Short mmCIF file of C-alpha atoms in Angstrom, two decimals:
data_model
loop_
_atom_site.label_atom_id
_atom_site.label_comp_id
_atom_site.label_asym_id
_atom_site.label_seq_id
_atom_site.Cartn_x
_atom_site.Cartn_y
_atom_site.Cartn_z
CA MET A 1 0.00 0.00 0.00
CA ASN A 2 1.51 3.37 -0.99
CA ASN A 3 1.47 6.52 1.08
CA GLY A 4 -1.50 7.95 -0.80
CA GLU A 5 -3.59 4.87 -0.14
CA THR A 6 -2.53 4.85 3.51
CA SER A 7 -3.50 8.50 3.93
CA THR A 8 -6.86 7.91 2.24
CA SER A 9 -7.63 4.98 4.52
CA MET A 10 -6.71 7.02 7.60
CA VAL A 11 -8.98 9.88 6.52
CA LYS A 12 -11.80 7.39 5.99
CA LYS A 13 -11.18 5.80 9.41
CA TYR A 14 -11.26 9.12 11.25
CA ARG A 15 -14.00 10.71 9.13
CA PRO A 16 -16.75 10.11 11.75
CA LEU A 17 -14.77 12.23 14.24
CA ALA A 18 -14.52 15.05 11.70
CA VAL A 19 -18.28 14.80 11.12
CA ALA A 20 -18.97 14.98 14.87
CA ALA A 21 -16.72 18.05 15.06
CA GLY A 22 -18.23 19.43 11.86
CA ILE A 23 -21.76 19.33 13.28
CA GLY A 24 -20.41 21.82 15.82
CA SER A 25 -19.67 24.08 12.84
CA ILE A 26 -23.24 23.57 11.59
CA LEU A 27 -24.47 24.68 15.00
CA GLY A 28 -22.06 27.64 14.96
CA SER A 29 -23.18 29.01 11.62
CA GLY A 30 -26.74 27.90 12.38
CA ILE A 31 -27.13 30.13 15.43
CA ILE A 32 -25.64 33.14 13.61
CA VAL A 33 -27.72 32.81 10.45
CA GLY A 34 -30.72 31.37 12.29
CA LEU A 35 -30.96 34.39 14.57
CA SER A 36 -30.30 36.82 11.73
CA ALA A 37 -32.99 35.23 9.55
CA THR A 38 -35.60 35.04 12.33
CA ILE A 39 -34.89 38.20 14.36
CA THR A 40 -37.82 40.07 12.81
CA VAL A 41 -40.04 37.07 13.61
CA TRP A 42 -38.90 37.22 17.24
CA GLN A 43 -39.52 40.97 17.21
CA ASN A 44 -43.08 40.61 16.00
CA GLY A 45 -43.86 37.60 18.17
CA LEU A 46 -42.46 38.99 21.45
CA GLY A 47 -43.11 42.68 20.78
CA LEU A 48 -39.43 43.65 20.90
CA THR A 49 -38.25 47.19 20.27
CA ASN A 50 -35.62 47.99 17.66
CA SER A 51 -33.12 48.66 20.45
CA GLN A 52 -33.79 45.24 21.99
CA VAL A 53 -33.31 43.60 18.59
CA GLY A 54 -29.95 45.35 18.24
CA ILE A 55 -28.86 44.28 21.73
CA ILE A 56 -29.77 40.63 21.09
CA SER A 57 -27.88 40.57 17.77
CA GLY A 58 -24.86 42.27 19.30
CA ALA A 59 -24.98 39.99 22.35
CA LEU A 60 -24.66 36.92 20.13
CA THR A 61 -21.62 38.34 18.33
CA PHE A 62 -19.80 39.16 21.54
CA ALA A 63 -20.90 35.94 23.30
CA ILE A 64 -19.31 33.92 20.47
CA ALA A 65 -16.18 36.07 20.75
CA ILE A 66 -15.97 35.60 24.52
CA GLY A 67 -16.56 31.85 24.17
CA SER A 68 -13.69 31.65 21.69
CA LEU A 69 -11.39 33.62 23.95
CA LEU A 70 -12.22 31.31 26.88
CA ALA A 71 -11.72 28.06 24.91
CA GLY A 72 -8.17 27.52 26.15
CA GLN A 73 -9.12 28.15 29.76
CA ILE A 74 -12.09 25.80 29.44
CA THR A 75 -9.89 22.94 28.21
CA LYS A 76 -7.37 23.68 30.94
CA SER A 77 -10.07 23.54 33.62
CA PHE A 78 -12.15 20.59 32.38
CA GLY A 79 -9.87 18.76 29.94
CA LEU A 80 -9.87 18.76 26.14
CA VAL A 81 -12.06 15.69 25.60
CA LYS A 82 -14.59 16.49 28.33
CA SER A 83 -15.00 20.02 26.95
CA PHE A 84 -15.47 18.60 23.44
CA ASN A 85 -18.12 16.19 24.72
CA TRP A 86 -20.23 18.48 26.88
CA LEU A 87 -20.27 21.91 25.23
CA ASN A 88 -23.09 20.90 22.90
CA LEU A 89 -25.31 20.09 25.85
CA ILE A 90 -24.83 23.67 27.06
CA TYR A 91 -25.61 24.88 23.53
CA ALA A 92 -28.83 22.84 23.55
CA ILE A 93 -29.86 24.30 26.91
CA GLY A 94 -29.38 27.84 25.55
CA ALA A 95 -31.33 27.04 22.36
CA LEU A 96 -34.18 25.52 24.39
CA ILE A 97 -34.33 28.62 26.58
CA CYS A 98 -34.85 30.57 23.34
CA VAL A 99 -37.54 28.12 22.21
CA PHE A 100 -39.55 28.61 25.40
CA SER A 101 -38.83 32.30 25.86
CA ASN A 102 -41.82 34.60 26.21
CA ASN A 103 -40.02 37.89 26.79
CA TYR A 104 -36.93 39.86 25.87
CA ILE A 105 -34.78 38.91 28.89
CA MET A 106 -35.35 35.18 28.49
CA LEU A 107 -34.50 35.30 24.78
CA LEU A 108 -31.37 37.35 25.51
CA ILE A 109 -30.18 34.85 28.15
CA GLY A 110 -30.75 31.93 25.77
CA VAL A 111 -28.86 33.64 22.94
CA ILE A 112 -25.91 34.46 25.21
CA ILE A 113 -25.63 30.88 26.55
CA THR A 114 -25.84 29.44 23.04
CA GLY A 115 -23.27 31.93 21.73
CA LEU A 116 -20.78 31.20 24.51
CA ALA A 117 -21.00 27.44 23.90
CA SER A 118 -20.76 27.86 20.13
CA GLY A 119 -17.75 30.17 20.33
CA ALA A 120 -15.84 27.77 22.60
CA ASP A 121 -16.76 24.63 20.66
CA LEU A 122 -15.16 25.50 17.31
CA PRO A 123 -11.49 25.81 18.40
CA ILE A 124 -11.88 22.93 20.85
CA SER A 125 -13.41 20.64 18.20
CA LEU A 126 -10.62 21.35 15.72
CA THR A 127 -8.01 20.73 18.40
CA VAL A 128 -9.57 17.35 19.20
CA VAL A 129 -9.49 16.38 15.52
CA SER A 130 -5.83 17.34 15.11
CA HIS A 131 -4.98 15.74 18.49
CA ASP A 132 -6.53 12.40 17.53
CA ALA A 133 -5.42 12.30 13.87
CA PRO A 134 -2.47 9.90 13.37
CA ASP A 135 -0.43 12.23 11.12
CA ASP A 136 -0.31 15.80 9.83
CA LYS A 137 -1.66 14.99 6.35
CA THR A 138 -4.73 13.27 7.77
CA SER A 139 -5.18 16.11 10.24
CA ALA A 140 -5.08 18.76 7.48
CA SER A 141 -7.66 16.91 5.40
CA LEU A 142 -10.03 16.35 8.34
CA VAL A 143 -9.72 19.88 9.78
CA SER A 144 -10.36 21.54 6.41
CA SER A 145 -13.39 19.32 5.83
CA THR A 146 -15.12 20.81 8.89
CA GLN A 147 -15.52 24.06 6.93
CA ILE A 148 -17.91 22.22 4.61
CA PHE A 149 -20.24 21.79 7.58
CA TRP A 150 -20.14 25.53 8.32
CA GLN A 151 -21.48 26.20 4.81
CA ILE A 152 -24.10 23.47 5.25
CA GLY A 153 -25.23 25.18 8.46
CA VAL A 154 -25.65 28.50 6.65
CA PHE A 155 -27.62 26.86 3.86
CA MET A 156 -29.86 24.87 6.23
CA SER A 157 -30.62 27.92 8.36
CA TYR A 158 -31.71 29.98 5.37
CA VAL A 159 -33.90 27.17 4.06
CA CYS A 160 -35.51 26.51 7.46
CA ALA A 161 -36.11 30.23 8.03
CA PHE A 162 -37.70 30.53 4.58
CA ILE A 163 -40.00 27.53 5.18
CA VAL A 164 -41.32 28.84 8.51
CA SER A 165 -41.40 32.52 7.52
CA LYS A 166 -45.20 32.56 7.03
CA MET A 167 -46.03 31.16 10.47
CA ALA A 168 -47.84 33.39 12.95
CA GLY A 169 -46.09 35.04 15.91
CA ALA A 170 -42.73 33.62 16.96
CA SER A 171 -43.68 30.01 16.11
CA GLY A 172 -41.41 29.85 13.07
CA ALA A 173 -38.40 31.09 15.03
CA ARG A 174 -39.11 28.59 17.81
CA ILE A 175 -39.08 25.76 15.26
CA VAL A 176 -35.69 26.88 13.87
CA PHE A 177 -34.18 27.00 17.36
CA SER A 178 -35.79 23.64 18.22
CA ILE A 179 -34.00 22.09 15.23
CA LEU A 180 -30.70 23.56 16.46
CA ALA A 181 -31.35 22.17 19.96
CA ILE A 182 -32.09 18.69 18.60
CA PHE A 183 -28.89 18.70 16.52
CA ALA A 184 -26.92 19.80 19.59
CA LEU A 185 -28.39 17.04 21.78
CA ILE A 186 -27.67 14.36 19.17
CA THR A 187 -24.10 15.63 18.80
CA TRP A 188 -23.60 15.69 22.58
CA ALA A 189 -24.77 12.08 22.87
CA TRP A 190 -22.65 10.92 19.92
CA ARG A 191 -19.46 12.59 21.13
CA THR A 192 -19.94 11.48 24.73
CA PHE A 193 -20.99 7.86 24.37
CA SER A 194 -19.17 6.71 21.22
CA THR A 195 -16.68 3.95 22.05
CA LYS A 196 -14.91 4.59 18.74
CA PHE A 197 -14.28 8.23 19.68
CA ARG A 198 -13.08 7.18 23.13
CA ALA A 199 -10.50 4.89 21.48
CA PHE A 200 -9.42 7.73 19.12
CA HIS A 201 -8.92 10.06 22.10
CA GLU A 202 -6.86 7.49 24.02
CA GLU A 203 -4.68 6.66 21.01
CA GLY A 204 -4.14 10.34 20.26
CA GLU A 205 -3.12 11.06 23.85
CA GLN A 206 -0.69 8.14 23.82
CA ARG A 207 0.92 9.45 20.62
CA ARG A 208 1.29 12.86 22.24
CA ILE A 209 2.95 11.32 25.29
CA ASP A 210 5.27 9.27 23.08
CA ARG A 211 6.28 12.35 21.06
CA GLU A 212 6.94 14.25 24.26
CA ALA A 213 9.08 11.43 25.60
CA ALA A 214 10.99 11.10 22.32
CA SER A 215 11.82 14.81 22.32
CA GLN A 216 12.89 14.55 25.97
CA THR A 217 10.70 17.53 26.85
CA THR A 218 10.26 18.05 30.56
CA GLU A 219 8.82 21.57 30.57
CA LYS A 220 5.02 21.72 30.48
CA VAL A 221 3.76 23.26 27.23
CA SER A 222 1.68 26.41 27.68
CA ILE A 223 0.96 29.67 25.90
CA LYS A 224 3.78 31.27 27.90
CA THR A 225 6.38 28.63 26.98
CA VAL A 226 5.33 28.72 23.31
CA LEU A 227 5.09 32.48 22.71
CA ALA A 228 7.80 33.54 25.18
CA GLY A 229 10.06 30.50 25.18
CA ALA A 230 13.16 29.48 23.28
CA ASN A 231 11.31 29.36 19.95
CA LYS A 232 9.28 32.52 20.50
CA GLY A 233 10.48 34.11 17.26
CA ARG A 234 9.13 31.21 15.23
CA PHE A 235 5.78 30.98 17.01
CA MET A 236 5.21 34.73 17.16
CA ALA A 237 5.79 34.91 13.41
CA PHE A 238 3.23 32.13 12.92
CA PHE A 239 0.80 33.83 15.27
CA PHE A 240 0.84 37.28 13.69
CA SER A 241 0.83 35.94 10.11
CA ILE A 242 -2.27 33.87 10.84
CA LEU A 243 -3.91 36.64 12.89
CA ILE A 244 -3.46 39.29 10.18
CA PHE A 245 -4.63 36.92 7.45
CA TYR A 246 -7.77 35.83 9.31
CA VAL A 247 -8.81 39.26 10.57
CA CYS A 248 -8.51 40.69 7.04
CA TRP A 249 -10.38 37.76 5.53
CA ASN A 250 -13.12 37.87 8.16
CA LEU A 251 -13.62 41.64 7.93
CA LEU A 252 -14.25 41.31 4.21
CA ALA A 253 -16.35 38.13 4.44
CA ASN A 254 -18.46 39.45 7.32
CA THR A 255 -19.12 42.86 5.79
CA PHE A 256 -19.58 41.52 2.27
CA GLY A 257 -22.16 39.06 3.53
CA GLN A 258 -24.18 41.93 4.93
CA PHE A 259 -24.57 43.82 1.66
CA GLN A 260 -24.50 41.10 -1.00
CA THR A 261 -28.30 41.25 -1.34
CA PHE A 262 -28.20 45.05 -1.15
CA THR A 263 -25.72 45.18 -4.03
CA LEU A 264 -27.95 43.00 -6.21
CA VAL A 265 -31.05 45.05 -5.40
CA GLN A 266 -29.14 48.24 -6.29
CA ALA A 267 -28.49 46.59 -9.67
CA HIS A 268 -32.30 46.46 -10.13
CA ALA A 269 -32.75 42.81 -9.10
CA SER A 270 -36.00 41.92 -7.41
CA GLN A 271 -35.90 40.89 -3.75
CA SER A 272 -36.84 37.32 -4.72
CA PHE A 273 -34.05 37.20 -7.32
CA ALA A 274 -31.53 38.55 -4.81
CA THR A 275 -32.58 35.99 -2.18
CA GLY A 276 -32.56 33.14 -4.70
CA ALA A 277 -29.17 34.24 -5.97
CA GLY A 278 -27.94 34.20 -2.38
CA ILE A 279 -28.90 30.53 -2.02
CA VAL A 280 -27.22 29.63 -5.33
CA LEU A 281 -24.08 31.57 -4.36
CA ASN A 282 -24.03 29.79 -1.01
CA PHE A 283 -24.12 26.47 -2.87
CA ILE A 284 -21.17 27.65 -4.98
CA SER A 285 -19.34 28.42 -1.73
CA LEU A 286 -20.01 24.89 -0.52
CA LEU A 287 -18.56 23.38 -3.70
CA ALA A 288 -15.47 25.59 -3.44
CA THR A 289 -14.95 24.54 0.18
CA MET A 290 -15.25 20.87 -0.80
CA ALA A 291 -12.69 21.40 -3.56
CA PHE A 292 -10.22 22.91 -1.12
CA ALA A 293 -10.82 20.16 1.45
CA SER A 294 -9.87 17.57 -1.17
CA VAL A 295 -6.37 19.08 -1.53
CA ALA A 296 -5.79 20.44 1.99
CA GLY A 297 -3.36 17.68 2.91
CA GLY A 298 -1.53 17.56 -0.41
CA LYS A 299 0.96 19.36 -2.61
CA TYR A 300 -1.66 21.43 -4.47
CA ARG A 301 -2.91 23.22 -1.35
CA ASN A 302 -0.74 26.32 -1.71
CA LYS A 303 -1.50 26.57 -5.43
CA PHE A 304 -5.22 26.54 -4.62
CA PHE A 305 -4.64 29.27 -2.05
CA LEU A 306 -2.82 31.52 -4.54
CA VAL A 307 -5.58 31.05 -7.12
CA GLY A 308 -8.28 31.74 -4.53
CA ILE A 309 -6.71 34.92 -3.16
CA THR A 310 -6.11 36.21 -6.71
CA VAL A 311 -9.75 35.58 -7.64
CA GLN A 312 -10.87 37.49 -4.53
CA PHE A 313 -8.67 40.46 -5.42
CA LEU A 314 -9.88 40.57 -9.02
CA ALA A 315 -13.50 40.21 -7.89
CA MET A 316 -13.20 43.26 -5.64
CA LEU A 317 -11.64 45.27 -8.46
CA GLY A 318 -14.35 44.00 -10.81
CA LEU A 319 -17.11 45.16 -8.47
CA ALA A 320 -15.39 48.52 -8.04
CA MET A 321 -15.11 49.12 -11.77
CA SER A 322 -18.32 47.44 -12.98
CA SER A 323 -21.42 49.26 -14.03
CA HIS A 324 -24.79 48.70 -12.38
CA SER A 325 -25.62 45.93 -14.89
CA LEU A 326 -27.04 42.96 -13.00
CA TRP A 327 -25.40 39.92 -14.56
CA PRO A 328 -21.78 41.18 -14.48
CA ILE A 329 -22.29 41.84 -10.76
CA VAL A 330 -23.81 38.37 -10.20
CA ILE A 331 -20.90 36.72 -12.02
CA THR A 332 -18.35 38.77 -10.08
CA ILE A 333 -19.96 37.90 -6.75
CA GLY A 334 -19.96 34.23 -7.79
CA CYS A 335 -16.23 34.44 -8.49
CA TYR A 336 -15.69 36.08 -5.10
CA ASN A 337 -17.55 33.23 -3.38
CA ILE A 338 -15.26 30.70 -5.05
CA GLY A 339 -12.05 32.54 -4.15
CA ASN A 340 -13.26 33.38 -0.66
CA ASN A 341 -13.72 29.70 0.22
CA ILE A 342 -10.61 28.35 -1.49
CA ALA A 343 -8.36 30.87 0.28
CA GLY A 344 -10.23 31.51 3.50
CA GLU A 345 -11.31 30.05 6.79
CA ALA A 346 -10.46 26.43 5.98
CA MET A 347 -6.87 27.47 5.24
CA TYR A 348 -6.74 29.42 8.50
CA LYS A 349 -7.92 26.39 10.45
CA VAL A 350 -5.29 24.12 8.90
CA TRP A 351 -2.47 26.62 9.49
CA THR A 352 -3.41 27.06 13.14
CA GLN A 353 -3.51 23.32 13.78
CA GLU A 354 -0.21 22.72 11.98
CA ALA A 355 1.80 25.59 13.43
CA PHE A 356 1.27 25.18 17.18
CA PRO A 357 1.66 22.33 19.72
CA VAL A 358 -1.59 20.49 20.43
CA GLU A 359 -1.60 21.70 24.04
CA VAL A 360 -2.12 25.35 23.03
CA ARG A 361 -4.08 25.06 19.78
CA ALA A 362 -7.47 25.69 21.39
CA SER A 363 -6.10 28.76 23.18
CA VAL A 364 -4.42 30.21 20.08
CA GLN A 365 -7.34 29.57 17.76
CA GLY A 366 -9.81 30.68 20.39
CA PHE A 367 -8.00 34.00 20.79
CA ILE A 368 -7.77 34.59 17.04
CA ASN A 369 -11.45 33.69 16.58
CA GLY A 370 -12.52 35.93 19.45
CA PHE A 371 -10.32 38.87 18.45
CA SER A 372 -11.59 38.63 14.88
CA ARG A 373 -15.21 38.58 16.06
CA VAL A 374 -14.64 41.70 18.14
CA CYS A 375 -13.05 43.44 15.14
CA CYS A 376 -16.00 42.46 12.95
CA GLY A 377 -18.46 43.66 15.59
CA LEU A 378 -16.76 47.05 15.77
CA PHE A 379 -16.39 47.25 11.99
CA ALA A 380 -20.13 46.59 11.65
CA LEU A 381 -20.74 49.95 13.31
CA ILE A 382 -19.54 51.71 10.14
CA THR A 383 -20.92 49.16 7.66
CA PRO A 384 -24.05 51.23 6.85
CA ALA A 385 -21.86 54.13 5.75
CA LEU A 386 -19.87 51.81 3.48
CA VAL A 387 -22.78 50.32 1.56
CA VAL A 388 -24.60 53.43 0.35
CA PRO A 389 -24.48 53.70 -3.44
CA SER A 390 -22.17 56.73 -3.39
CA ALA A 391 -19.54 54.88 -1.31
CA ILE A 392 -19.63 51.32 -2.66
CA ARG A 393 -17.02 51.95 -5.38
CA ASN A 394 -14.44 53.20 -2.87
CA THR A 395 -15.44 50.45 -0.44
CA MET A 396 -14.58 47.80 -3.03
CA PHE A 397 -11.19 49.38 -3.69
CA GLY A 398 -10.64 49.33 0.07
CA PHE A 399 -11.64 45.67 0.16
CA ALA A 400 -9.16 44.93 -2.62
CA ALA A 401 -6.45 46.46 -0.42
CA ILE A 402 -7.57 44.27 2.51
CA VAL A 403 -7.35 41.18 0.27
CA PHE A 404 -3.81 42.20 -0.71
CA ILE A 405 -2.81 42.47 2.97
CA SER A 406 -4.26 39.01 3.64
CA PHE A 407 -2.32 37.71 0.62
CA VAL A 408 0.96 39.04 2.02
CA ALA A 409 0.21 37.49 5.42
CA GLY A 410 -0.73 34.17 3.79
CA LEU A 411 2.38 34.13 1.63
CA THR A 412 4.49 34.83 4.72
CA MET A 413 2.84 31.90 6.50
CA MET A 414 3.54 29.53 3.62
CA ARG A 415 7.21 30.54 3.61
CA LEU A 416 7.44 30.11 7.38
CA GLU A 417 5.99 26.61 7.14
CA LYS A 418 8.51 25.71 4.47
CA LYS A 419 11.37 27.25 6.46
CA HIS A 420 10.53 25.28 9.60
CA GLY A 421 9.80 22.02 7.79
CA ILE A 422 6.12 21.81 8.68
CA ASN A 423 5.26 20.52 5.21
CA ASN A 424 7.00 19.84 1.94
CA PHE A 425 4.61 21.73 -0.34
#
């Protein structure tokens, strides 16, 4: 059996673990899009004011950020595997509080609990996958595949919200959150009681102990020893390259997602066309993510990244220089969705898992996730001023500059990985 066949068999063996972790991504994107798509339903059903709607939406953003920032501390306090197993139960409790809420305070509490659990689960889930995977190539393939589930969560939330949109009061929103709660409970039970996962965890921990013994390491690995230790130059370079790349990517992706429909409507598309186009474009994003996942552990990964980042840059320039004709804008946005998912969050996840010791991955990724969320939350305060017709052209040129900065950071990361022998791409 050659190395390619061995790697394929390992990915197949550990695929159920990636699916269990990936459902956490479905729940993560599901709560964000689910709340966004049903917030007006909650408003009408519970009689919320516009200010209360804004507070609930903002509370979710910052709860996810805080959960991400606390991920490392959570694993330190309760253990990596136990945190992985039980966070989805907390998510389900928060979602069920939302389901049964009959006033503003109860809904706010449910959203905050769900957001905290969701924010902490993503970095912890990815760390478990990379911890249990038998080798780096298998780890890269499995970690990148979890991004597919994020896109599935977005798609499912939009579809569910559309189906229940005609229901009276807050009933439709309660159904959406009930579905999220059911998924969370199933995931909690699967992660917690699976004997196969328990064996993966034990084997992964034994490999970590063996590696530690082979390297004759006696000092306990922590954020302090990694970022301020003997190899601090190497790890700080990794950290800031990944941080700059992801913040730039997320600022653009987050803001662009907010005015994609607006841009189409400004090009004289009907609301139904803009919404339908959004679903199609989301499907394109899913296909692009699947394409990247198929090469994440191989020699073509960096080539895919360079193509993706170039497509993003050209798409931003295309939108800046295009007229208000509908189809050129639709095509350009489609190209952006392809590039955005080939050179985006999946790449960030793989880099973070490859670059840092398993003991600190949840902390590092949790911090980067949380910091990025805070930046996006603050950036959202000026988003309305960026999307008015008179400013969109300059906004797109600004976005092109942000893509270029993320390209430089990504290129730096690739060179650092090659320099330190992390992969042979």
